Coordinates of C-alpha atoms in Angstrom, one line a residue:
X1 CA -112.9 -115.4 -40.6
X2 CA -111.7 -111.8 -40.5
X3 CA -108.0 -112.7 -40.5
X4 CA -108.5 -115.1 -43.5
X5 CA -110.2 -112.3 -45.5
X6 CA -107.4 -109.8 -44.7
X7 CA -104.7 -112.3 -45.7
X8 CA -106.5 -113.2 -48.9
X9 CA -106.9 -109.5 -49.7
X10 CA -103.3 -108.8 -49.0
X11 CA -102.1 -111.7 -51.1
X12 CA -104.3 -110.5 -54.0
X13 CA -102.7 -107.0 -53.6
X14 CA -99.2 -108.6 -53.6
X15 CA -99.9 -110.6 -56.8
X16 CA -101.5 -107.5 -58.4
X17 CA -98.5 -105.3 -57.7
X18 CA -96.0 -107.9 -58.8
X19 CA -98.0 -108.6 -62.0
X20 CA -98.2 -104.9 -62.8
X21 CA -94.5 -104.5 -62.2
X22 CA -93.5 -107.5 -64.3
X23 CA -95.8 -106.4 -67.2
X24 CA -94.5 -102.8 -67.0
X25 CA -90.8 -103.9 -67.0
X26 CA -91.4 -106.2 -69.9
X27 CA -93.1 -103.4 -71.9
X28 CA -90.2 -101.1 -71.2
X29 CA -87.7 -103.7 -72.4
X30 CA -89.6 -104.3 -75.6
X31 CA -89.7 -100.6 -76.3
X32 CA -86.0 -100.2 -75.4
X33 CA -85.1 -96.5 -75.0
X34 CA -87.5 -95.5 -77.7
X35 CA -90.1 -94.3 -75.2
X36 CA -87.5 -92.0 -73.5
X37 CA -86.4 -90.6 -76.9
X38 CA -90.0 -90.0 -77.9
X39 CA -90.7 -88.2 -74.7
X40 CA -87.6 -86.1 -75.0
X41 CA -88.0 -85.1 -78.7
X42 CA -91.7 -84.7 -79.3
X43 CA -92.8 -82.4 -76.5
X44 CA -92.5 -79.0 -78.0
X45 CA -96.2 -78.1 -77.5
X46 CA -98.4 -78.8 -74.4
X47 CA -101.0 -80.8 -76.5
X48 CA -98.2 -83.1 -77.9
X49 CA -96.9 -83.5 -74.3
X50 CA -100.3 -84.5 -73.0
X51 CA -100.9 -87.0 -75.8
X52 CA -97.4 -88.5 -75.5
X53 CA -97.6 -88.7 -71.7
X54 CA -101.0 -90.5 -71.9
X55 CA -99.7 -93.0 -74.6
X56 CA -96.4 -93.8 -72.8
X57 CA -98.2 -94.2 -69.4
X58 CA -100.8 -96.5 -71.0
X59 CA -98.0 -98.6 -72.3
X60 CA -95.9 -98.9 -69.2
X61 CA -98.9 -98.9 -66.9
X62 CA -97.5 -96.4 -64.4
X63 CA -97.9 -92.6 -64.2
X64 CA -95.3 -92.6 -61.4
X65 CA -92.8 -94.3 -63.7
X66 CA -93.4 -91.8 -66.5
X67 CA -93.1 -88.9 -64.1
X68 CA -89.9 -90.2 -62.5
X69 CA -88.5 -90.5 -66.0
X70 CA -89.4 -86.9 -66.7
X71 CA -87.9 -85.8 -63.4
X72 CA -84.7 -87.4 -64.6
X73 CA -84.8 -85.5 -67.9
X74 CA -85.5 -82.1 -66.2
X75 CA -82.8 -82.8 -63.5
X76 CA -80.2 -83.5 -66.2
X77 CA -81.1 -80.3 -68.2
X78 CA -82.4 -82.3 -71.2
X79 CA -85.9 -81.0 -70.8
X80 CA -87.5 -77.7 -69.5
X81 CA -90.0 -77.6 -66.7
X82 CA -92.6 -76.2 -69.1
X83 CA -92.3 -79.3 -71.4
X84 CA -92.6 -81.6 -68.4
X85 CA -96.0 -80.2 -67.4
X86 CA -97.8 -81.5 -70.5
X87 CA -96.3 -85.0 -70.1
X88 CA -97.3 -85.2 -66.5
X89 CA -100.8 -84.2 -67.3
X90 CA -101.0 -86.9 -70.0
X91 CA -99.6 -89.4 -67.5
X92 CA -102.6 -88.7 -65.2
X93 CA -104.9 -89.7 -68.1
X94 CA -102.8 -92.7 -69.3
X95 CA -102.8 -94.4 -65.9
X96 CA -106.6 -94.8 -66.0
X97 CA -106.2 -97.4 -68.8
X98 CA -105.3 -99.9 -66.1
X99 CA -108.8 -99.8 -64.7
X100 CA -110.2 -100.8 -68.1
X101 CA -107.8 -103.7 -68.4
X102 CA -108.8 -104.9 -64.9
X103 CA -112.4 -105.0 -66.1
X104 CA -111.4 -108.1 -68.1
X105 CA -110.9 -109.9 -64.8
X106 CA -114.7 -109.7 -64.2
X107 CA -115.7 -111.5 -67.4
X108 CA -117.4 -114.7 -66.3
X109 CA -119.6 -117.4 -67.7
X110 CA -120.7 -121.0 -67.2
X111 CA -120.9 -122.4 -70.7
X112 CA -120.2 -121.8 -74.3
X113 CA -118.6 -118.6 -75.5
X114 CA -119.0 -117.0 -72.1
X115 CA -116.9 -119.7 -70.5
X116 CA -114.1 -119.3 -73.2
X117 CA -114.0 -115.6 -72.5
X118 CA -113.9 -116.0 -68.7
X119 CA -111.1 -114.5 -66.6
X120 CA -109.8 -118.0 -65.7
X121 CA -109.6 -119.1 -69.3
X122 CA -107.9 -115.9 -70.6
X123 CA -105.4 -115.8 -67.7
X124 CA -104.6 -119.5 -68.2
X125 CA -104.0 -119.1 -71.9
X126 CA -101.9 -116.0 -71.5
X127 CA -99.9 -117.6 -68.7
X128 CA -99.1 -120.8 -70.7
X129 CA -98.0 -118.8 -73.8
X130 CA -96.0 -116.4 -71.6
X131 CA -94.1 -119.3 -69.8
X132 CA -93.3 -120.9 -73.1
X133 CA -91.8 -117.7 -74.4
X134 CA -89.9 -117.1 -71.1
X135 CA -88.5 -120.6 -70.7
X136 CA -88.1 -122.2 -74.1
X137 CA -87.5 -119.3 -76.6
X138 CA -83.9 -118.0 -76.7
X139 CA -84.5 -114.7 -78.4
X140 CA -84.4 -111.9 -75.8
X141 CA -87.3 -109.9 -77.4
X142 CA -89.6 -113.0 -77.1
X143 CA -88.5 -113.5 -73.4
X144 CA -89.6 -109.9 -72.8
X145 CA -93.0 -110.6 -74.4
X146 CA -93.2 -113.6 -72.1
X147 CA -92.7 -111.3 -69.1
X148 CA -95.5 -109.1 -70.3
X149 CA -97.9 -112.0 -70.7
X150 CA -96.9 -113.6 -67.3
X151 CA -97.3 -110.2 -65.7
X152 CA -100.8 -109.8 -67.2
X153 CA -101.8 -113.3 -66.0
X154 CA -100.5 -112.7 -62.5
X155 CA -102.3 -109.3 -62.4
X156 CA -105.6 -111.0 -63.4
X157 CA -105.2 -113.7 -60.8
X158 CA -104.4 -111.0 -58.2
X159 CA -107.6 -109.1 -59.0
X160 CA -109.6 -112.3 -58.8
X161 CA -108.0 -113.1 -55.4
X162 CA -109.0 -109.6 -54.1
X163 CA -112.5 -109.9 -55.4
X164 CA -112.9 -113.4 -54.0
X165 CA -111.6 -112.2 -50.6
X166 CA -114.1 -109.4 -50.2
X167 CA -117.1 -111.0 -51.8
X168 CA -118.4 -112.6 -48.5
X169 CA -118.5 -109.1 -47.0
X170 CA -121.4 -108.0 -49.1
X171 CA -123.8 -109.3 -46.5
X172 CA -121.8 -108.0 -43.6
X173 CA -123.6 -105.0 -42.0
X174 CA -120.4 -103.7 -40.3
X175 CA -118.6 -103.6 -43.6
X176 CA -121.4 -101.8 -45.4
X177 CA -121.6 -99.3 -42.6
X178 CA -117.8 -98.6 -42.8
X179 CA -118.0 -98.0 -46.5
X180 CA -120.9 -95.7 -46.0
X181 CA -118.7 -93.5 -43.9
X182 CA -116.5 -92.7 -46.9
X183 CA -119.5 -91.1 -48.7
X184 CA -118.5 -88.1 -46.6
X185 CA -116.3 -86.2 -49.1
X186 CA -113.5 -85.4 -46.6
X187 CA -113.3 -88.9 -45.2
X188 CA -113.4 -90.5 -48.7
X189 CA -110.6 -88.2 -50.0
X190 CA -108.4 -88.8 -47.0
X191 CA -108.9 -92.6 -47.3
X192 CA -108.0 -92.5 -51.0
X193 CA -104.8 -90.4 -50.2
X194 CA -103.6 -92.6 -47.3
X195 CA -104.4 -95.9 -49.0
X196 CA -102.6 -94.9 -52.3
X197 CA -99.6 -93.4 -50.4
X198 CA -99.1 -96.8 -48.6
X199 CA -99.5 -98.8 -51.8
X200 CA -97.4 -96.4 -53.9
X201 CA -99.7 -97.0 -56.9
X202 CA -102.9 -95.3 -58.1
X203 CA -103.7 -98.3 -60.3
X204 CA -103.5 -100.7 -57.4
X205 CA -105.9 -98.5 -55.4
X206 CA -108.4 -98.3 -58.2
X207 CA -108.1 -102.1 -58.6
X208 CA -108.9 -102.6 -55.0
X209 CA -111.9 -100.2 -55.3
X210 CA -113.1 -102.2 -58.2
X211 CA -112.7 -105.4 -56.2
X212 CA -114.8 -103.9 -53.4
X213 CA -117.4 -102.8 -55.8
X214 CA -118.4 -106.5 -56.6
X215 CA -119.9 -106.6 -53.1
X216 CA -122.5 -104.1 -54.2
X217 CA -121.7 -101.8 -51.3
X218 CA -119.8 -99.1 -53.2
X219 CA -122.1 -96.2 -54.2
X220 CA -121.2 -93.2 -56.4
X221 CA -121.1 -91.0 -53.3
X222 CA -118.4 -93.3 -51.8
X223 CA -116.4 -93.9 -55.1
X224 CA -116.0 -90.2 -56.1
X225 CA -114.1 -88.8 -53.1
X226 CA -111.9 -91.9 -52.9
X227 CA -111.1 -91.6 -56.6
X228 CA -110.2 -87.9 -56.1
X229 CA -108.0 -88.8 -53.1
X230 CA -106.2 -91.6 -55.1
X231 CA -104.7 -89.1 -57.5
X232 CA -103.2 -87.0 -54.7
X233 CA -101.8 -90.1 -52.9
X234 CA -100.1 -91.3 -56.1
X235 CA -97.8 -88.3 -55.9
X236 CA -95.9 -89.8 -52.9
X237 CA -93.5 -92.0 -55.0
X238 CA -92.8 -89.2 -57.4
X239 CA -92.0 -86.8 -54.5
X240 CA -89.7 -89.4 -53.1
X241 CA -87.9 -89.7 -56.4
X242 CA -87.1 -86.0 -56.4
X243 CA -85.0 -86.3 -53.2
X244 CA -81.4 -85.6 -54.2
X245 CA -82.3 -83.9 -57.5
X246 CA -81.8 -80.2 -58.3
X247 CA -84.5 -77.6 -58.0
X248 CA -85.9 -78.2 -61.4
X249 CA -86.3 -81.9 -60.6
X250 CA -88.1 -81.0 -57.4
X251 CA -90.4 -78.6 -59.3
X252 CA -91.3 -81.3 -61.8
X253 CA -92.2 -83.7 -59.0
X254 CA -94.3 -81.0 -57.4
X255 CA -96.3 -80.5 -60.7
X256 CA -97.6 -84.1 -60.4
X257 CA -98.9 -83.3 -56.9
X258 CA -100.4 -79.9 -57.9
X259 CA -102.2 -81.3 -60.9
X260 CA -104.1 -83.8 -58.8
X261 CA -104.5 -81.4 -55.8
X262 CA -106.0 -78.7 -58.0
X263 CA -108.3 -81.3 -59.7
X264 CA -109.5 -82.6 -56.3
X265 CA -110.1 -79.1 -54.9
X266 CA -111.8 -77.8 -58.1
X267 CA -114.2 -80.7 -58.7
X268 CA -115.0 -81.0 -55.0
X269 CA -116.1 -77.4 -54.9
X270 CA -118.0 -77.5 -58.2
X271 CA -119.6 -81.0 -57.8
X272 CA -120.7 -80.8 -54.1
X273 CA -121.8 -77.1 -54.5
X274 CA -124.1 -78.0 -57.4
X275 CA -125.3 -81.2 -55.6
X276 CA -126.3 -79.1 -52.6
X277 CA -128.9 -77.4 -54.7
X278 CA -129.8 -80.1 -57.4
X279 CA -129.4 -83.3 -55.3
X280 CA -128.2 -85.7 -58.0
X281 CA -130.2 -88.9 -58.0
X282 CA -127.2 -91.0 -59.0
X283 CA -125.4 -90.4 -55.7
X284 CA -126.8 -93.7 -54.3
X285 CA -126.3 -95.7 -57.5
X286 CA -124.4 -98.9 -57.0
X287 CA -120.9 -98.9 -58.7
X288 CA -119.6 -101.8 -60.7
X289 CA -115.9 -102.4 -61.8
X290 CA -116.7 -100.9 -65.2
X291 CA -118.4 -97.8 -63.7
X292 CA -115.4 -97.3 -61.4
X293 CA -113.0 -97.4 -64.4
X294 CA -115.3 -94.9 -66.2
X295 CA -115.4 -92.6 -63.2
X296 CA -111.6 -92.7 -62.8
X297 CA -111.1 -91.8 -66.5
X298 CA -113.7 -89.1 -66.7
X299 CA -112.4 -87.4 -63.5
X300 CA -108.8 -87.4 -64.8
X301 CA -109.7 -86.2 -68.3
X302 CA -111.9 -83.5 -67.0
X303 CA -109.2 -82.3 -64.6
X304 CA -106.6 -82.0 -67.4
X305 CA -109.1 -80.2 -69.7
X306 CA -109.6 -77.6 -67.0
X307 CA -105.9 -77.2 -66.2
X308 CA -104.5 -77.3 -69.7
X309 CA -105.0 -73.6 -70.4
X310 CA -103.1 -72.7 -67.2
X311 CA -99.8 -74.5 -67.9
X312 CA -97.8 -71.2 -67.8
X313 CA -99.4 -70.3 -64.5
X314 CA -98.6 -73.7 -63.0
X315 CA -95.0 -73.3 -64.2
X316 CA -94.8 -69.9 -62.5
X317 CA -96.3 -71.3 -59.3
X318 CA -93.7 -74.1 -59.0
X319 CA -91.0 -71.5 -59.5
X320 CA -92.5 -69.5 -56.7
X321 CA -92.8 -72.5 -54.4
X322 CA -89.3 -73.7 -55.1
X323 CA -87.3 -70.5 -55.4
X324 CA -83.8 -70.1 -57.0
X325 CA -80.9 -68.7 -55.0
X326 CA -79.2 -65.6 -56.4
X327 CA -76.4 -67.8 -57.7
X328 CA -78.8 -70.1 -59.5
X329 CA -80.6 -67.1 -61.0
X330 CA -77.2 -65.9 -62.3
X331 CA -76.5 -69.3 -63.9
X332 CA -79.9 -69.2 -65.7
X333 CA -79.2 -65.7 -66.8
X334 CA -76.0 -66.9 -68.5
X335 CA -77.9 -69.6 -70.5
X336 CA -80.7 -67.1 -71.4
X337 CA -78.0 -65.0 -73.1
X338 CA -77.7 -67.8 -75.8
X339 CA -80.8 -66.7 -77.7
X340 CA -81.1 -68.4 -81.1
X341 CA -82.5 -65.2 -82.6
X342 CA -79.1 -63.5 -82.1
X343 CA -77.4 -66.0 -84.4
X344 CA -78.5 -63.9 -87.4
X345 CA -76.3 -61.1 -85.9
X346 CA -72.9 -62.6 -85.3
X347 CA -71.4 -59.6 -83.5
X348 CA -74.2 -59.7 -80.9
X349 CA -74.1 -63.5 -80.6
X350 CA -70.3 -63.4 -80.0
X351 CA -70.7 -60.7 -77.3
X352 CA -73.5 -62.8 -75.6
X353 CA -71.3 -65.9 -75.8
X354 CA -68.3 -64.1 -74.3
X355 CA -70.5 -63.0 -71.3
X356 CA -71.8 -66.6 -70.8
X357 CA -68.2 -68.0 -71.0
X358 CA -67.2 -65.4 -68.3
X359 CA -69.8 -67.0 -66.0
X360 CA -68.4 -70.5 -66.9
X361 CA -64.8 -69.3 -66.1
X362 CA -65.7 -67.8 -62.7
X363 CA -67.6 -71.0 -61.7
X364 CA -64.7 -73.2 -62.8
X365 CA -62.3 -71.1 -60.7
X366 CA -64.6 -71.1 -57.7
X367 CA -65.0 -74.9 -57.9
X368 CA -61.2 -75.5 -58.0
X369 CA -60.8 -73.3 -54.9
X370 CA -63.6 -75.2 -53.2
X371 CA -61.9 -78.5 -54.1
X372 CA -58.5 -77.3 -52.8
X373 CA -60.2 -76.3 -49.6
X374 CA -61.4 -79.9 -49.2
X375 CA -57.7 -81.1 -49.1
X376 CA -57.2 -78.9 -46.0
X377 CA -60.6 -79.6 -44.3
X378 CA -63.0 -82.2 -45.7
X379 CA -66.7 -81.5 -45.7
X380 CA -69.3 -83.8 -47.2
X381 CA -71.5 -80.9 -48.0
X382 CA -68.7 -79.1 -49.9
X383 CA -67.8 -82.3 -51.7
X384 CA -71.3 -82.7 -52.9
X385 CA -71.2 -79.0 -54.0
X386 CA -68.1 -79.7 -56.2
X387 CA -69.9 -82.6 -57.9
X388 CA -73.0 -80.4 -58.5
X389 CA -71.0 -77.5 -60.0
X390 CA -69.0 -79.8 -62.2
X391 CA -72.2 -81.0 -63.8
X392 CA -73.2 -77.3 -64.2
X393 CA -69.8 -76.6 -65.9
X394 CA -70.4 -79.5 -68.3
X395 CA -73.8 -78.0 -69.1
X396 CA -72.1 -74.7 -69.9
X397 CA -69.8 -76.5 -72.3
X398 CA -72.6 -78.3 -74.0
X399 CA -74.9 -75.3 -74.4
X400 CA -72.0 -72.9 -75.5
X401 CA -70.5 -75.5 -77.8
X402 CA -73.8 -76.1 -79.5
X403 CA -74.5 -72.4 -79.8
X404 CA -71.0 -71.6 -81.2
X405 CA -71.2 -74.4 -83.8
X406 CA -74.6 -73.0 -84.9
X407 CA -72.9 -69.6 -85.2
X408 CA -70.2 -70.9 -87.5
X409 CA -72.9 -71.6 -90.1
X410 CA -73.5 -67.9 -90.3
X411 CA -71.6 -65.5 -92.6
X412 CA -68.9 -63.8 -90.5
X413 CA -65.8 -61.7 -90.9
X414 CA -62.3 -63.2 -90.6
X415 CA -61.9 -61.7 -87.2
X416 CA -65.3 -63.0 -86.0
X417 CA -64.5 -66.5 -87.3
X418 CA -61.2 -66.4 -85.3
X419 CA -63.0 -65.2 -82.2
X420 CA -65.6 -68.1 -82.4
X421 CA -62.7 -70.6 -83.0
X422 CA -60.9 -69.2 -79.8
X423 CA -64.1 -69.5 -77.8
X424 CA -64.6 -73.1 -78.9
X425 CA -61.0 -73.8 -77.8
X426 CA -61.4 -71.9 -74.5
X427 CA -64.6 -73.5 -73.3
X428 CA -62.9 -76.9 -73.6
X429 CA -60.1 -75.7 -71.3
X430 CA -62.6 -74.2 -68.7
X431 CA -64.5 -77.6 -68.8
X432 CA -61.2 -79.4 -68.1
X433 CA -60.5 -77.1 -65.2
X434 CA -63.9 -78.3 -63.8
X435 CA -62.8 -81.9 -64.3
X436 CA -59.6 -81.3 -62.3
X437 CA -61.6 -79.8 -59.5
X438 CA -63.6 -83.0 -59.4
X439 CA -60.4 -85.0 -59.4
X440 CA -59.0 -83.0 -56.4
X441 CA -62.3 -83.5 -54.5
X442 CA -62.1 -87.2 -55.0
X443 CA -58.5 -87.3 -53.7
X444 CA -59.7 -85.4 -50.7
X445 CA -62.6 -87.8 -50.1
X446 CA -60.2 -90.8 -50.4
X447 CA -57.8 -89.2 -47.9
X448 CA -60.7 -88.5 -45.5
X449 CA -62.1 -92.0 -45.9
X450 CA -58.8 -93.8 -45.3
X451 CA -57.7 -91.4 -42.5
X452 CA -54.5 -90.5 -44.5
X453 CA -52.7 -87.2 -43.9
X454 CA -49.6 -85.7 -45.5
X455 CA -46.4 -85.0 -43.6
X456 CA -45.7 -81.4 -42.5
X457 CA -43.1 -81.0 -45.2
X458 CA -45.5 -82.1 -47.9
X459 CA -48.2 -79.8 -46.5
X460 CA -45.8 -76.8 -46.6
X461 CA -44.9 -77.6 -50.2
X462 CA -48.6 -77.9 -51.1
X463 CA -49.4 -74.5 -49.5
X464 CA -46.8 -72.8 -51.7
X465 CA -48.0 -74.6 -54.8
X466 CA -51.7 -73.9 -54.0
X467 CA -50.9 -70.2 -53.7
X468 CA -49.2 -70.2 -57.1
X469 CA -52.2 -72.1 -58.7
X470 CA -54.6 -69.6 -57.1
X471 CA -52.7 -66.7 -58.7
X472 CA -52.6 -68.3 -62.1
X473 CA -56.3 -69.0 -61.9
X474 CA -57.1 -65.5 -60.9
X475 CA -54.9 -64.0 -63.6
X476 CA -56.4 -66.3 -66.3
X477 CA -60.1 -65.6 -65.4
X478 CA -59.6 -61.9 -64.9
X479 CA -57.7 -61.4 -68.1
X480 CA -60.3 -63.4 -70.1
X481 CA -63.3 -61.5 -68.5
X482 CA -61.7 -58.1 -69.1
X483 CA -59.9 -58.9 -72.4
X484 CA -56.7 -57.9 -70.7
X485 CA -53.8 -59.1 -73.0
X486 CA -51.1 -57.6 -70.7
X487 CA -52.3 -59.7 -67.8
X488 CA -52.7 -62.8 -70.1
X489 CA -49.0 -62.5 -71.1
X490 CA -48.0 -63.0 -67.4
X491 CA -49.6 -66.5 -67.2
X492 CA -47.1 -68.6 -69.2
X493 CA -44.0 -67.7 -67.0
X494 CA -46.0 -68.7 -63.9
X495 CA -47.2 -71.9 -65.6
X496 CA -43.6 -72.8 -66.3
X497 CA -42.6 -72.2 -62.7
X498 CA -45.5 -74.2 -61.4
X499 CA -44.4 -77.1 -63.6
X500 CA -40.9 -76.9 -62.1
X501 CA -42.3 -76.8 -58.5
X502 CA -44.5 -79.9 -59.2
X503 CA -41.5 -81.8 -60.5
X504 CA -39.4 -80.8 -57.5
X505 CA -42.2 -81.7 -55.0
X506 CA -42.4 -85.2 -56.6
X507 CA -38.6 -85.6 -56.2
X508 CA -38.7 -84.4 -52.6
X509 CA -41.6 -86.9 -51.9
X510 CA -39.5 -89.8 -53.3
X511 CA -36.7 -88.7 -50.9
X512 CA -39.2 -88.7 -48.0
X513 CA -40.4 -92.2 -48.9
X514 CA -36.8 -93.4 -49.1
X515 CA -36.0 -92.2 -45.5
X516 CA -39.3 -93.3 -44.1
X517 CA -40.9 -89.9 -43.5
X518 CA -43.8 -90.8 -45.7
X519 CA -45.6 -94.0 -46.7
X520 CA -46.5 -95.4 -50.1
X521 CA -50.3 -94.8 -49.5
X522 CA -49.6 -91.1 -49.1
X523 CA -47.4 -91.1 -52.2
X524 CA -50.2 -92.0 -54.6
X525 CA -52.5 -89.3 -53.3
X526 CA -49.7 -86.7 -53.2
X527 CA -48.7 -87.5 -56.8
X528 CA -52.4 -87.2 -57.9
X529 CA -52.7 -83.7 -56.3
X530 CA -49.5 -82.5 -58.0
X531 CA -50.6 -83.9 -61.4
X532 CA -54.0 -82.1 -61.2
X533 CA -52.4 -78.8 -60.1
X534 CA -49.9 -78.9 -62.9
X535 CA -52.7 -79.6 -65.4
X536 CA -54.8 -76.8 -64.0
X537 CA -51.8 -74.4 -64.7
X538 CA -51.4 -75.9 -68.2
X539 CA -55.1 -75.2 -69.1
X540 CA -54.8 -71.7 -67.7
X541 CA -51.9 -71.2 -70.1
X542 CA -53.9 -72.5 -73.0
X543 CA -56.6 -69.9 -72.3
X544 CA -54.1 -67.0 -72.1
X545 CA -52.4 -68.2 -75.2
X546 CA -55.7 -68.3 -77.1
X547 CA -56.4 -64.7 -76.1
X548 CA -53.0 -63.5 -77.3
X549 CA -53.0 -65.5 -80.5
X550 CA -56.3 -64.0 -81.7
X551 CA -54.4 -60.8 -82.3
X552 CA -51.9 -62.7 -84.5
X553 CA -52.4 -63.8 -88.1
X554 CA -53.2 -67.4 -87.2
X555 CA -54.3 -69.3 -84.1
X556 CA -51.7 -72.0 -83.2
X557 CA -51.2 -72.6 -79.5
X558 CA -48.1 -74.9 -79.9
X559 CA -46.4 -72.4 -82.2
X560 CA -46.9 -69.6 -79.8
X561 CA -45.6 -71.5 -76.8
X562 CA -42.5 -72.6 -78.8
X563 CA -41.8 -69.0 -79.9
X564 CA -42.1 -67.7 -76.3
X565 CA -39.7 -70.3 -75.0
X566 CA -37.3 -69.6 -77.9
X567 CA -37.3 -65.9 -77.4
X568 CA -37.3 -65.7 -73.6
X569 CA -37.3 -62.0 -73.7
X570 CA -36.4 -59.8 -70.9
X571 CA -40.0 -59.4 -69.7
X572 CA -40.4 -63.1 -69.6
X573 CA -37.2 -63.6 -67.6
X574 CA -38.2 -60.8 -65.2
X575 CA -41.7 -62.4 -64.5
X576 CA -40.2 -65.9 -64.2
X577 CA -37.6 -64.6 -61.6
X578 CA -40.4 -62.8 -59.7
X579 CA -42.5 -65.9 -59.5
X580 CA -39.6 -68.1 -58.5
X581 CA -38.9 -65.8 -55.6
X582 CA -42.5 -65.3 -54.6
X583 CA -43.3 -69.1 -54.6
X584 CA -40.0 -70.5 -53.4
X585 CA -39.9 -73.8 -51.4
X586 CA -37.0 -74.5 -49.1
X587 CA -34.2 -76.4 -50.9
X588 CA -35.2 -74.9 -54.3
X589 CA -32.4 -72.4 -54.5
X590 CA -30.2 -74.6 -56.6
X591 CA -33.1 -75.2 -58.9
X592 CA -33.9 -71.5 -59.2
X593 CA -30.3 -70.8 -60.2
X594 CA -30.4 -73.5 -62.9
X595 CA -33.7 -72.1 -64.2
X596 CA -32.3 -68.6 -64.3
X597 CA -29.2 -69.7 -66.2
X598 CA -31.4 -71.4 -68.8

């Protein structure tokens, strides 16, 4: 008897969860990406965020899904933590709508209109229409509607199965005694937390509580603490979704937990303190499915009403609990420089932009050095760091590009217009440097995975080439940060020598392949490394040229490079000779003589 009841209850839970998932997925497909766009665009005030969070969650039937979506937005930088708080609060309210939908499963009747409106009749009609849409209609949107209807029907059947499984227990004294234990607030809250953490769904837990209420054994004293615990337990899937996200993603997931935790603590203290003196008469009132749904909604709405004025404090708290490292604080400081109020003062906005680009340049250089280190000694942790910082560099380009484009709409002097044009050109080169760091890290990961290593000769050549690339990177970033045109003029001769080195390394590698010192599998990786190093040097040259050209009448990179190569003045030759001696590879003497004679 006991095993049969447990199996029936679990089968009902399985049908319920599957139906809810099918219905939610169908609703998301019907809405397309409109829900995400609405969440992203219309959350500029906390009240709007709460309302939108409630509506979207009511549609997709899952506060966890809404919050996971928001964690993704914050993790990608599309949304700020402050915007996310309102949406998450709204999601807490929106998820209570499921309880009201489940009340439909308790409509019953034996004749006439009552029979037509019974759960069995409604579920059957919805299922029949749903399967017709799913199986016989070709249009994708109708198939998605079919999924929604089938999901709803399965959800209703699941609820009926759960209710039917537990209904014989209403006369069982042991069952009644066990539920009476949960009228103890601590035990009830703990039961709600654990049960929801296992099911990974607040709606499912509320549904089971509604199913148990048909036995007549659930009192208000039992239902309240379990309901409060359900909210906290529902944070488990959200916290799991934040694993692997950045710190803002983790803060967003933590907000979901804090909202329900604060609600549970606040109302436990207030309600049970007042009850100690007043002794509410409704504590022993028997709960029905409708009253469970009402309690769940009132509790959630009341919690959000209390917390809404404290959004800023909640934001500060999550930043205290999940602290930024000094490096991350520096990154945020760079973005904070791009204040829209400064756009009305172009000189100030240009200065702020330059400072932010300095931060971008330093991070691009550091990421390349990190990636070059992976070629020598691979580390999964450093590899992940390269990926993370590449995303950050992309974010720099996006924010700086948007800010500078906005600045071009302002009235500026000719010199200021040229400066903004140079900055727009330069951030593209720094972003490309970040891309090449990513490429080098992937080559290193591939070498590590396939257990491939270069020959000693190839390693020696790469050591010399790496040193040359490190110097050109250092000169480029230092000259840009300090506006040092003299240092910038030294970049192009080194870029030309690096290009010659890369070509010679490729020829030497072909020779090694021919005599059997290297294999083809090494050749592809070696060629990829050389190509990326050569492109890094080329982008460094672009930045240096941009700096020098701003002093000229017009800004034209190609014309400047052509004039430099045509003139080849004494200083250029001196620098080129200096680099060719400093970064010489054995067997390059002949090449150096040829380069000098040119």
